[in-house]
mmCIF file with all atom_site columns, C-alpha atoms in Angstrom:
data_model
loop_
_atom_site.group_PDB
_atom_site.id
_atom_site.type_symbol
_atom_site.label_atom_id
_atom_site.label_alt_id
_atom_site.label_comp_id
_atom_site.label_asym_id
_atom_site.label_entity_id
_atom_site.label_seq_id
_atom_site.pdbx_PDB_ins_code
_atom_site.Cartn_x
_atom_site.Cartn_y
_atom_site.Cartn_z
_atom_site.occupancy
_atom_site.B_iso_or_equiv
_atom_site.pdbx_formal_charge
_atom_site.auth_seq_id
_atom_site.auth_comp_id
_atom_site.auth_asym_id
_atom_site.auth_atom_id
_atom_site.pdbx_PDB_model_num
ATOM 1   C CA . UNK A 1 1   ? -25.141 -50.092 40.705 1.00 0.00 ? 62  UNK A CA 1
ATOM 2   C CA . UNK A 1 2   ? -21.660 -50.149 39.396 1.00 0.00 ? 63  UNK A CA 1
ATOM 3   C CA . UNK A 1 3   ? -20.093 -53.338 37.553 1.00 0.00 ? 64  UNK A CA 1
ATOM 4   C CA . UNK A 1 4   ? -18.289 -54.547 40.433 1.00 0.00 ? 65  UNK A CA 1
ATOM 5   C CA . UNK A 1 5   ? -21.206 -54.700 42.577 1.00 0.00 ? 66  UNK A CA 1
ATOM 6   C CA . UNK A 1 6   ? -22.876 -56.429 39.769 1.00 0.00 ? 67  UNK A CA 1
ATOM 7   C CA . UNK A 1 7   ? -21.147 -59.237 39.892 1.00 0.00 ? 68  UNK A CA 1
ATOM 8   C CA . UNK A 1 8   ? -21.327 -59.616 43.536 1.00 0.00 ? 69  UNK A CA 1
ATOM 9   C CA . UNK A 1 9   ? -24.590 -60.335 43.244 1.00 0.00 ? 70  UNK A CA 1
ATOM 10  C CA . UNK A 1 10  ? -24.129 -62.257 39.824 1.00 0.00 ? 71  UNK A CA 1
ATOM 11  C CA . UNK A 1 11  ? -22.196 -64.379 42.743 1.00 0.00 ? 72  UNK A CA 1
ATOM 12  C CA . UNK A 1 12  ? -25.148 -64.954 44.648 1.00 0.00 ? 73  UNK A CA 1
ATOM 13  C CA . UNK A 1 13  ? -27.599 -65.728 42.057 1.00 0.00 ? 74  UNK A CA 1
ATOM 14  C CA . UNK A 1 14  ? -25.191 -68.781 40.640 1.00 0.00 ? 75  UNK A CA 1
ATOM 15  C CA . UNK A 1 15  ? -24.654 -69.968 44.107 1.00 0.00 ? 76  UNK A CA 1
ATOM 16  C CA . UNK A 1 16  ? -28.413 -71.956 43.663 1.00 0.00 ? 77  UNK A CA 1
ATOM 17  C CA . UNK A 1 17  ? -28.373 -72.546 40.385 1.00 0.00 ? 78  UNK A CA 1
ATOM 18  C CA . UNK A 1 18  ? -24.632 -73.931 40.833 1.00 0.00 ? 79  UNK A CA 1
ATOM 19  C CA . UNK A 1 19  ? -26.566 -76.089 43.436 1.00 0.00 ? 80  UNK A CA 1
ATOM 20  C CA . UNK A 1 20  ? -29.267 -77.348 41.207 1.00 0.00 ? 81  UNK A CA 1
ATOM 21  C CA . UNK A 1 21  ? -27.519 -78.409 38.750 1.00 0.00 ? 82  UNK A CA 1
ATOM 22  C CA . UNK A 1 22  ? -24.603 -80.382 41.195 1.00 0.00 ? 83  UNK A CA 1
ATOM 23  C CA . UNK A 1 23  ? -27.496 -82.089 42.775 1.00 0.00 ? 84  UNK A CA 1
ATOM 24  C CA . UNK A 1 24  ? -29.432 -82.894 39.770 1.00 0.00 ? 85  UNK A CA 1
ATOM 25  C CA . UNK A 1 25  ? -27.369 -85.717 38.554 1.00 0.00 ? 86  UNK A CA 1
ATOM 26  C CA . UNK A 1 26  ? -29.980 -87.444 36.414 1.00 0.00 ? 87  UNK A CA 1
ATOM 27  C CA . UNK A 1 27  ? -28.887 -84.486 33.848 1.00 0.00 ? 88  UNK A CA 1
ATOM 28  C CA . UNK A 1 28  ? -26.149 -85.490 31.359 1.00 0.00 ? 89  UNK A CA 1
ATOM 29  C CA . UNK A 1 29  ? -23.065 -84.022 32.310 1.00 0.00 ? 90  UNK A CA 1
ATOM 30  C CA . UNK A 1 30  ? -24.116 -82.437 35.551 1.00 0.00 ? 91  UNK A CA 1
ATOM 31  C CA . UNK A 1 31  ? -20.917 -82.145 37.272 1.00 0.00 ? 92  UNK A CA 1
ATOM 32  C CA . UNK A 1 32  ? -19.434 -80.926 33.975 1.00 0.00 ? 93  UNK A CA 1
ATOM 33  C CA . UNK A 1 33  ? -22.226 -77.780 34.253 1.00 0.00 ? 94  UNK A CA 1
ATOM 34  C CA . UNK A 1 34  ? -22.232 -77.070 37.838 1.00 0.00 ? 95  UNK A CA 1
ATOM 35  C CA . UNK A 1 35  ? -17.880 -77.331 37.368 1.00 0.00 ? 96  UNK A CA 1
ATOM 36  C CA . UNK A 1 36  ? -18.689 -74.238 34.866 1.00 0.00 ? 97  UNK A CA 1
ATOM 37  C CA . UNK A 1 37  ? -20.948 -72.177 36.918 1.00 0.00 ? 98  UNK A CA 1
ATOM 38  C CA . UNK A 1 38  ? -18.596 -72.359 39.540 1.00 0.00 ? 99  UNK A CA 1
ATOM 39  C CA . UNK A 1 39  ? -15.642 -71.429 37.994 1.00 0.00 ? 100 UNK A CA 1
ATOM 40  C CA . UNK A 1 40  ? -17.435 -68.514 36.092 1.00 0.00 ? 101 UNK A CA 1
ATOM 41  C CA . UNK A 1 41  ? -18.471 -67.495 39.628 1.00 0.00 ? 102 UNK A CA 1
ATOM 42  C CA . UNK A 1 42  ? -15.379 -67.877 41.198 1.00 0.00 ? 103 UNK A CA 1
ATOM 43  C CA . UNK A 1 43  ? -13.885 -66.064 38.082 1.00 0.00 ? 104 UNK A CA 1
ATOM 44  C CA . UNK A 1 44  ? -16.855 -62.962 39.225 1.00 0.00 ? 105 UNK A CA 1
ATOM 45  C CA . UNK A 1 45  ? -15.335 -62.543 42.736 1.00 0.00 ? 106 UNK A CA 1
ATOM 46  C CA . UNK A 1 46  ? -11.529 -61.924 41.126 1.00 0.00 ? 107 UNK A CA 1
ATOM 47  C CA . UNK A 1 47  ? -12.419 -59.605 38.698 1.00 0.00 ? 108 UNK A CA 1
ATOM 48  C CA . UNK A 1 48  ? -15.010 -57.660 40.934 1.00 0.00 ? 109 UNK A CA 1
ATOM 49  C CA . UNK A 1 49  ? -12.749 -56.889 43.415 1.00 0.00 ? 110 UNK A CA 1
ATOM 50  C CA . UNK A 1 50  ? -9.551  -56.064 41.473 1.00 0.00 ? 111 UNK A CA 1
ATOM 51  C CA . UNK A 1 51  ? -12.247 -53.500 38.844 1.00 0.00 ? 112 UNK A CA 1
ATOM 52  C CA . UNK A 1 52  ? -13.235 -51.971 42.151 1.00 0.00 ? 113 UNK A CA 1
ATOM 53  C CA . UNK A 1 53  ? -9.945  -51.148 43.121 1.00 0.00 ? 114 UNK A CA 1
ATOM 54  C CA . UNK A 1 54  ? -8.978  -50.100 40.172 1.00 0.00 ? 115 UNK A CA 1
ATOM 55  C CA . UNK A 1 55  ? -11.609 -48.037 38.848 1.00 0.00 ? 116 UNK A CA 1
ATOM 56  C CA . UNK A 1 56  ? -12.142 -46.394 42.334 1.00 0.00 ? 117 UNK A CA 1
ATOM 57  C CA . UNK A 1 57  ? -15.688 -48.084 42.811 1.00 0.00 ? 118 UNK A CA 1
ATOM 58  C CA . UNK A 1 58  ? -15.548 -50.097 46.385 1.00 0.00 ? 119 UNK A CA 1
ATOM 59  C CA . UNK A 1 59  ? -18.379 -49.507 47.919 1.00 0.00 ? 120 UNK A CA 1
ATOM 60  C CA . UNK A 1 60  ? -19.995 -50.512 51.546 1.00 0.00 ? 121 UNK A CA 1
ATOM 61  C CA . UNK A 1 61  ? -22.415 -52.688 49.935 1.00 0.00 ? 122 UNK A CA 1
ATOM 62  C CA . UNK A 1 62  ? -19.111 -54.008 48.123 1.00 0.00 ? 123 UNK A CA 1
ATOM 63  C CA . UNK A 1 63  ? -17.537 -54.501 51.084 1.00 0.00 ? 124 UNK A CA 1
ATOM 64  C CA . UNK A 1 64  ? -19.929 -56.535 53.062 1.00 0.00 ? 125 UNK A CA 1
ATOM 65  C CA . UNK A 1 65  ? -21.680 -58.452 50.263 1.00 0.00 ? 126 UNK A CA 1
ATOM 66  C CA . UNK A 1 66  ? -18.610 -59.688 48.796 1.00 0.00 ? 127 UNK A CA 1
ATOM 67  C CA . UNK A 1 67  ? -17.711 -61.892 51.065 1.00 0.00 ? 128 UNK A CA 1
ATOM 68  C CA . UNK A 1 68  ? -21.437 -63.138 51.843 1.00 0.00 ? 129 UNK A CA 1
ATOM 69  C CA . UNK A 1 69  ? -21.543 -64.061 48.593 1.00 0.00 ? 130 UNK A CA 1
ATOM 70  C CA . UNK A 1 70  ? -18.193 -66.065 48.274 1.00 0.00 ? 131 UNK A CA 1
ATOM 71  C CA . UNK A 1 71  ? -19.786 -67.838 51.160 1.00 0.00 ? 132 UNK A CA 1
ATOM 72  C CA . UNK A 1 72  ? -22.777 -68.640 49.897 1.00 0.00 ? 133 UNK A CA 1
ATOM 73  C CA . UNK A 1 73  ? -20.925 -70.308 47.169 1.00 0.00 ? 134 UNK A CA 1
ATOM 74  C CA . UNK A 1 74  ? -18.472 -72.332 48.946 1.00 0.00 ? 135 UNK A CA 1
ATOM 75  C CA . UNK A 1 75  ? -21.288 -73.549 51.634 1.00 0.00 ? 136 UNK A CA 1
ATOM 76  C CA . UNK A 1 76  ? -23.143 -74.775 48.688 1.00 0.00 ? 137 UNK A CA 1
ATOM 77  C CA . UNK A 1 77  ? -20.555 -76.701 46.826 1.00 0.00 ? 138 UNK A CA 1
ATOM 78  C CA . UNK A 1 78  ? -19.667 -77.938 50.520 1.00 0.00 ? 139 UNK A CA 1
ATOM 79  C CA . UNK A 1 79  ? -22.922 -79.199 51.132 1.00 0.00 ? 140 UNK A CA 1
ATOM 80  C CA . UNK A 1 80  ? -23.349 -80.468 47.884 1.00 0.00 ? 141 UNK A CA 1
ATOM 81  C CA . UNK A 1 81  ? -20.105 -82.114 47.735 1.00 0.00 ? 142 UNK A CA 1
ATOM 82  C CA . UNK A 1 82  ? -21.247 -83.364 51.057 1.00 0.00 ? 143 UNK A CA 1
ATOM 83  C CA . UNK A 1 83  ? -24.108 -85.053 49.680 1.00 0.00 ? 144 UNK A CA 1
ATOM 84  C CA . UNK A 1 84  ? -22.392 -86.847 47.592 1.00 0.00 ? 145 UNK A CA 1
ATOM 85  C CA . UNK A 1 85  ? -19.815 -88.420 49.738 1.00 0.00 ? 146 UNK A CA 1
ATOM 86  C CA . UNK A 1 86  ? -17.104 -86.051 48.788 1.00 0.00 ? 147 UNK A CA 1
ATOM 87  C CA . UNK A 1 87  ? -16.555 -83.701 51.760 1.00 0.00 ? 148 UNK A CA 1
ATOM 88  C CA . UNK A 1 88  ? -16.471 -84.502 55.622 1.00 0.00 ? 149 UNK A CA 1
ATOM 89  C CA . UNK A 1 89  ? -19.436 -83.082 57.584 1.00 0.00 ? 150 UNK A CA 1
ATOM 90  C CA . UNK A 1 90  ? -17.121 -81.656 59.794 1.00 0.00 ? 151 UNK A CA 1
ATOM 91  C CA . UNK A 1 91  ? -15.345 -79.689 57.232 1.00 0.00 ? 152 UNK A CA 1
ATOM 92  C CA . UNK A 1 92  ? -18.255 -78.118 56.524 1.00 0.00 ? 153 UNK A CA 1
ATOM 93  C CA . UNK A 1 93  ? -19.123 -77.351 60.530 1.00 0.00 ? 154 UNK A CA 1
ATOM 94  C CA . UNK A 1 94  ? -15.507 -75.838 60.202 1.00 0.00 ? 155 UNK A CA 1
ATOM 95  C CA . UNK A 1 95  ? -15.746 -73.969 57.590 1.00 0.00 ? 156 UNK A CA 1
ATOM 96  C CA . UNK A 1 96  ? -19.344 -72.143 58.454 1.00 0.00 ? 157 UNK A CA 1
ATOM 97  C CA . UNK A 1 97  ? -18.021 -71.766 62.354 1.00 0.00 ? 158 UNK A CA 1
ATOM 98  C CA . UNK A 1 98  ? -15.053 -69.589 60.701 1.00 0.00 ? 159 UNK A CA 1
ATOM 99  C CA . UNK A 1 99  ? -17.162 -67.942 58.555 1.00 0.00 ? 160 UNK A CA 1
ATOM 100 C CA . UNK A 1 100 ? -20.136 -67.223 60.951 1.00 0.00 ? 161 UNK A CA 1
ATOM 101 C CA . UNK A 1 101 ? -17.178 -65.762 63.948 1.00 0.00 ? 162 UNK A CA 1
ATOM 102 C CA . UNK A 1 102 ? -15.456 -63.901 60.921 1.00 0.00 ? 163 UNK A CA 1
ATOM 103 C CA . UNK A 1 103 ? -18.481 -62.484 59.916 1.00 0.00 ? 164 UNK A CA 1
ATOM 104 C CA . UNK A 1 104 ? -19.619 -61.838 63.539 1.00 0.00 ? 165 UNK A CA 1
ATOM 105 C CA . UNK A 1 105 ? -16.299 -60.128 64.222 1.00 0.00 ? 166 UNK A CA 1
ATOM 106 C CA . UNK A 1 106 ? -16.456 -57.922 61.229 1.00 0.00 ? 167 UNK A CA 1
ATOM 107 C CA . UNK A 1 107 ? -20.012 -56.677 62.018 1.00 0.00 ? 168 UNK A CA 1
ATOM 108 C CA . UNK A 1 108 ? -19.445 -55.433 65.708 1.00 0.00 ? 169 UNK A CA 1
ATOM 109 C CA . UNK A 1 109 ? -16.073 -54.323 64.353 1.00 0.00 ? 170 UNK A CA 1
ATOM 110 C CA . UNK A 1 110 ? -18.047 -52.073 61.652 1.00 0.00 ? 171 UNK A CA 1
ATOM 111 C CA . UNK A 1 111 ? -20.679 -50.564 64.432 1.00 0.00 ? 172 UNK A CA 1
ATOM 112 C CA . UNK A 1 112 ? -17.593 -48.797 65.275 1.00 0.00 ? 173 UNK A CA 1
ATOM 113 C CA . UNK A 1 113 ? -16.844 -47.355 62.363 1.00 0.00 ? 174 UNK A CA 1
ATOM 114 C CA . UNK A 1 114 ? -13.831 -50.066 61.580 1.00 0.00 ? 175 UNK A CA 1
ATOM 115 C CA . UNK A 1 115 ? -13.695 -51.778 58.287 1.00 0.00 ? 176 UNK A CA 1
ATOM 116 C CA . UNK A 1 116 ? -10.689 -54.852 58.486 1.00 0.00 ? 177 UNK A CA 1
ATOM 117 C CA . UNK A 1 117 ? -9.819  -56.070 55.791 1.00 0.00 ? 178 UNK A CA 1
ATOM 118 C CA . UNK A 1 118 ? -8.798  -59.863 54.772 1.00 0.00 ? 179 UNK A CA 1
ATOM 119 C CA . UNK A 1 119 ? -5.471  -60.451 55.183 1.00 0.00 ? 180 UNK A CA 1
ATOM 120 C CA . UNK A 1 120 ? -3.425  -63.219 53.162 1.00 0.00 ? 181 UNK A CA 1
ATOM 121 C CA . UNK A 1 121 ? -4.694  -65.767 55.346 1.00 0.00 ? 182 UNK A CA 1
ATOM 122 C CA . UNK A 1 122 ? -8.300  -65.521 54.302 1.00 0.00 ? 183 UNK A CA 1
ATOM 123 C CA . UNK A 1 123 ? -7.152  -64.932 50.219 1.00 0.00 ? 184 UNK A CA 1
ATOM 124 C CA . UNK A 1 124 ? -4.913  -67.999 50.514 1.00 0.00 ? 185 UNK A CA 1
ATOM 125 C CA . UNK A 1 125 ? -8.219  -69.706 51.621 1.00 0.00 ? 186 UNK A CA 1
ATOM 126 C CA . UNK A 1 126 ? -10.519 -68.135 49.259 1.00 0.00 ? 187 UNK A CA 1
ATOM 127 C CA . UNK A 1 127 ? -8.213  -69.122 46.243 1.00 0.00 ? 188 UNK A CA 1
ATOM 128 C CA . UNK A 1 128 ? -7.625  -72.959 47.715 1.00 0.00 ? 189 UNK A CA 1
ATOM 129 C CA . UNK A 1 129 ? -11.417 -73.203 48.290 1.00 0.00 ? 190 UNK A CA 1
ATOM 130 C CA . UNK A 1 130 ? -11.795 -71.993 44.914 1.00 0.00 ? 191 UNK A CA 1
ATOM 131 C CA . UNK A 1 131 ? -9.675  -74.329 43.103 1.00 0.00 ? 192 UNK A CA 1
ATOM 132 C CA . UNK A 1 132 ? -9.600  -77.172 44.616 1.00 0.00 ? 193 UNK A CA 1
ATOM 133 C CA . UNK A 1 133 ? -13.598 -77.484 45.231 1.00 0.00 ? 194 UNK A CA 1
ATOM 134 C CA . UNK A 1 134 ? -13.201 -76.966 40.940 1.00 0.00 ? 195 UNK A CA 1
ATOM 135 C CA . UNK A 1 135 ? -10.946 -79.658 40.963 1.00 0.00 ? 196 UNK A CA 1
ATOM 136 C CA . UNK A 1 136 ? -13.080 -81.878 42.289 1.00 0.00 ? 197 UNK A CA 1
ATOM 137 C CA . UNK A 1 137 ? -15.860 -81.189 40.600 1.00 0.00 ? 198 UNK A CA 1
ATOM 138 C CA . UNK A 1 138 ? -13.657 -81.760 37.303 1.00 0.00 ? 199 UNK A CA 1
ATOM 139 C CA . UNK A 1 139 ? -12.461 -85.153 38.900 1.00 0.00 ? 200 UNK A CA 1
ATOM 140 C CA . UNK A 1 140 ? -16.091 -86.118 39.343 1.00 0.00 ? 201 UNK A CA 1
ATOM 141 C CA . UNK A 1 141 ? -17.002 -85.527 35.596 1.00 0.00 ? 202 UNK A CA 1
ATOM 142 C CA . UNK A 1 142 ? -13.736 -87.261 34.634 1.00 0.00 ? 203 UNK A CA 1
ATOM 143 C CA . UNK A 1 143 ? -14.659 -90.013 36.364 1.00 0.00 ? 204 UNK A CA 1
ATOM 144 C CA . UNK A 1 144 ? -18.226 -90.029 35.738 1.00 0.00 ? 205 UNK A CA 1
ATOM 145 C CA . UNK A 1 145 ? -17.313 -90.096 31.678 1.00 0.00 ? 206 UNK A CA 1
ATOM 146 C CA . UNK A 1 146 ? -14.795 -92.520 32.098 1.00 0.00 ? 207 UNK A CA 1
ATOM 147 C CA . UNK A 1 147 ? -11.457 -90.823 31.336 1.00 0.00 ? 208 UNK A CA 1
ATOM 148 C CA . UNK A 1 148 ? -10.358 -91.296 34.796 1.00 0.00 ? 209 UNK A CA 1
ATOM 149 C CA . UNK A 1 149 ? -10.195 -95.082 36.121 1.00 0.00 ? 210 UNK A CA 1
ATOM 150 C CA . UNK A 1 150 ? -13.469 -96.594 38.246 1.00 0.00 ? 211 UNK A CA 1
ATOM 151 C CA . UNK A 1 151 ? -11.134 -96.873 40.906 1.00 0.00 ? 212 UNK A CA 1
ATOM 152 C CA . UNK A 1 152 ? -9.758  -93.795 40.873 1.00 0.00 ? 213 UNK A CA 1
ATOM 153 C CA . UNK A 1 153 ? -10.196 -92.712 44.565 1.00 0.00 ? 214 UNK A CA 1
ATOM 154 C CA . UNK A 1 154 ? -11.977 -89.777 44.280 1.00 0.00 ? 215 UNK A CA 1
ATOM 155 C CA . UNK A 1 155 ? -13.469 -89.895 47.681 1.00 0.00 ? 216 UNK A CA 1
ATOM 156 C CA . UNK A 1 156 ? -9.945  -89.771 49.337 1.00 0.00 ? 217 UNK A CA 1
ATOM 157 C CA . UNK A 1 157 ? -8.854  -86.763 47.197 1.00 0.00 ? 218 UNK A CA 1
ATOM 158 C CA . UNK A 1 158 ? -11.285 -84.648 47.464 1.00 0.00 ? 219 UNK A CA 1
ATOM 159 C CA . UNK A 1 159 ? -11.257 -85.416 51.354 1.00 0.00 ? 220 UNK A CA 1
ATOM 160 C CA . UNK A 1 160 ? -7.722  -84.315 51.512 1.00 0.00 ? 221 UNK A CA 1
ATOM 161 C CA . UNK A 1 161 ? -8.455  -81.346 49.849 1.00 0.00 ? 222 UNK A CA 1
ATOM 162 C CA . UNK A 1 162 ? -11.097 -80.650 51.851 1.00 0.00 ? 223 UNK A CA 1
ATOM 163 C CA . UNK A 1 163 ? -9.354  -81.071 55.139 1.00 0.00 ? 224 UNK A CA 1
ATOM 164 C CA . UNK A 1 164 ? -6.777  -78.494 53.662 1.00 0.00 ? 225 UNK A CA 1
ATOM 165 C CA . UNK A 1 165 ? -8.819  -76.303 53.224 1.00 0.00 ? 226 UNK A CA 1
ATOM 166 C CA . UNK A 1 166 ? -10.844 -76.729 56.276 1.00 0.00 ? 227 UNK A CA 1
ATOM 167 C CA . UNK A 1 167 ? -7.222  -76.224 57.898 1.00 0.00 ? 228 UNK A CA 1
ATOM 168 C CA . UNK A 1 168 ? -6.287  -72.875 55.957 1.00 0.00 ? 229 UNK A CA 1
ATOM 169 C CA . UNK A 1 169 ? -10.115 -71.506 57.186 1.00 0.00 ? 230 UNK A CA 1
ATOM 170 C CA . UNK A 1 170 ? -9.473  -72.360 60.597 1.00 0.00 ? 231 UNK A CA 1
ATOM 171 C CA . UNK A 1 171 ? -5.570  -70.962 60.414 1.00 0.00 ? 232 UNK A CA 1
ATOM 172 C CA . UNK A 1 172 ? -7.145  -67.454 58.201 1.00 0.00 ? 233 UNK A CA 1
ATOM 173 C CA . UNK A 1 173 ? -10.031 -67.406 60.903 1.00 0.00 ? 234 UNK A CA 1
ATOM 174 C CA . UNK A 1 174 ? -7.888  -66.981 63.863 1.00 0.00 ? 235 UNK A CA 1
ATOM 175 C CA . UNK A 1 175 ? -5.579  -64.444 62.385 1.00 0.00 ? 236 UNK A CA 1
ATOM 176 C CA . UNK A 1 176 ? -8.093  -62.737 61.433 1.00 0.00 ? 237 UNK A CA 1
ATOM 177 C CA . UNK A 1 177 ? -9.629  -62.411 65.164 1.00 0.00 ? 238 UNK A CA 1
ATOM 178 C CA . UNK A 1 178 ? -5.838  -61.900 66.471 1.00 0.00 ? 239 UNK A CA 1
ATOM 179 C CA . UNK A 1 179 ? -5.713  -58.336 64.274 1.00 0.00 ? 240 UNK A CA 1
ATOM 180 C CA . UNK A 1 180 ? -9.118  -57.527 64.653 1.00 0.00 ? 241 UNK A CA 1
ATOM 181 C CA . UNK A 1 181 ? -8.602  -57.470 68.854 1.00 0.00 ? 242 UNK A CA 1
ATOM 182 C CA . UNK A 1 182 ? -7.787  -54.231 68.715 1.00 0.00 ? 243 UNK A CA 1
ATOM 183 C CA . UNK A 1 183 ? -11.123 -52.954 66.969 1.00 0.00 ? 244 UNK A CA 1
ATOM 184 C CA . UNK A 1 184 ? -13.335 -54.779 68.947 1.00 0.00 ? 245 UNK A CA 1
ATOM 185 C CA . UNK A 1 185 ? -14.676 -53.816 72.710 1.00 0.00 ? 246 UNK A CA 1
ATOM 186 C CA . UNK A 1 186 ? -16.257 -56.320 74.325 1.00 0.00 ? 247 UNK A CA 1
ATOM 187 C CA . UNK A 1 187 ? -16.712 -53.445 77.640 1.00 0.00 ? 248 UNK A CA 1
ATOM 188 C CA . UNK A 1 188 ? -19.997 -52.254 74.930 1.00 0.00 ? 249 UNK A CA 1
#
């Protein structure tokens, strides 16, 4: 297994432990921790992409676990954020409907021998899911030490943020259906 592919599924081991340690806020510094594991996984799904390219490693498995595992990671700080009053339940319906009719598209897409590939939309998403679920997270351990004010309103932020991004998934999703029309027969 090359290195690229490695960290793929580095990705989708530190999606649940990510999760554990969000939701286990009894722990000293818990958002602090889980704020870490995410980055450092976010930080695993720029690097193993752009060493694929460039060392002339992409793989199928590459290809179609990549972006299962950025999922897995964003549906878990979703739900987790959810849990704590930070992100809309229907951001999160959003965001999984995308991914599930994405995912769905790609798949009967594939049986015919088509691989499509992300376009700006869906990196422009990736990288605003990315950051600003880490932003959060640091707001929440800012707040939780004390540096920001009690009445900071982190609730409202991270909302906002939220319903951008749940706006730039639905926007990336249905570009990425328009282009893929071509590759898919529904006559099959």
């Amino acid at each position: 297994m090359n290195l690229p592919n490695r960290l793929t599924v580095a990705r989708f081991i530190l999606a649940p432990v990510f999760l554990i340690f969000l939701m286990w806020q009894t722990l000293p510094h818990y958002s602090l921790i889980a704020f870490l594991i995410f980055v450092l996984a976010a930080v695993t799904d720029f690097i193993d992409g752009k060493l694929a390219r460039k060392n002339g490693q992409v793989t199928v498995f590459g290809k179609f676990l990549d972006p299962v595992a950025d999922k897995m990671l964003v549906t878990a700080a979703l739900l987790g954020l959810m849990s704590m009053g930070l992100c809309n339940i229907w951001v999160v319906m959003l965001v999984l409907t995308r991914e599930f009719v994405v995912t769905s598209v790609r798949l009967v897409a594939s049986s015919d021998g088509n691989v499509i590939a992300a376009n700006i939309w869906g990196k422009l998403k990736t990288a605003s899911q990315m950051i600003f679920i880490s932003l959060v997270l640091l707001f929440n351990e800012l707040q939780l030490d004390g540096i920001l004010p009690a009445g900071f309103p982190l609730a409202l932020i991270s909302n906002i943020l939220m319903w951008i991004i749940a706006g730039l998934t639905v926007v990336s999703g249905i570009t990425y259906v328009y282009g893929a029309r071509k590759h898919i027969s529904v006559k099959k």
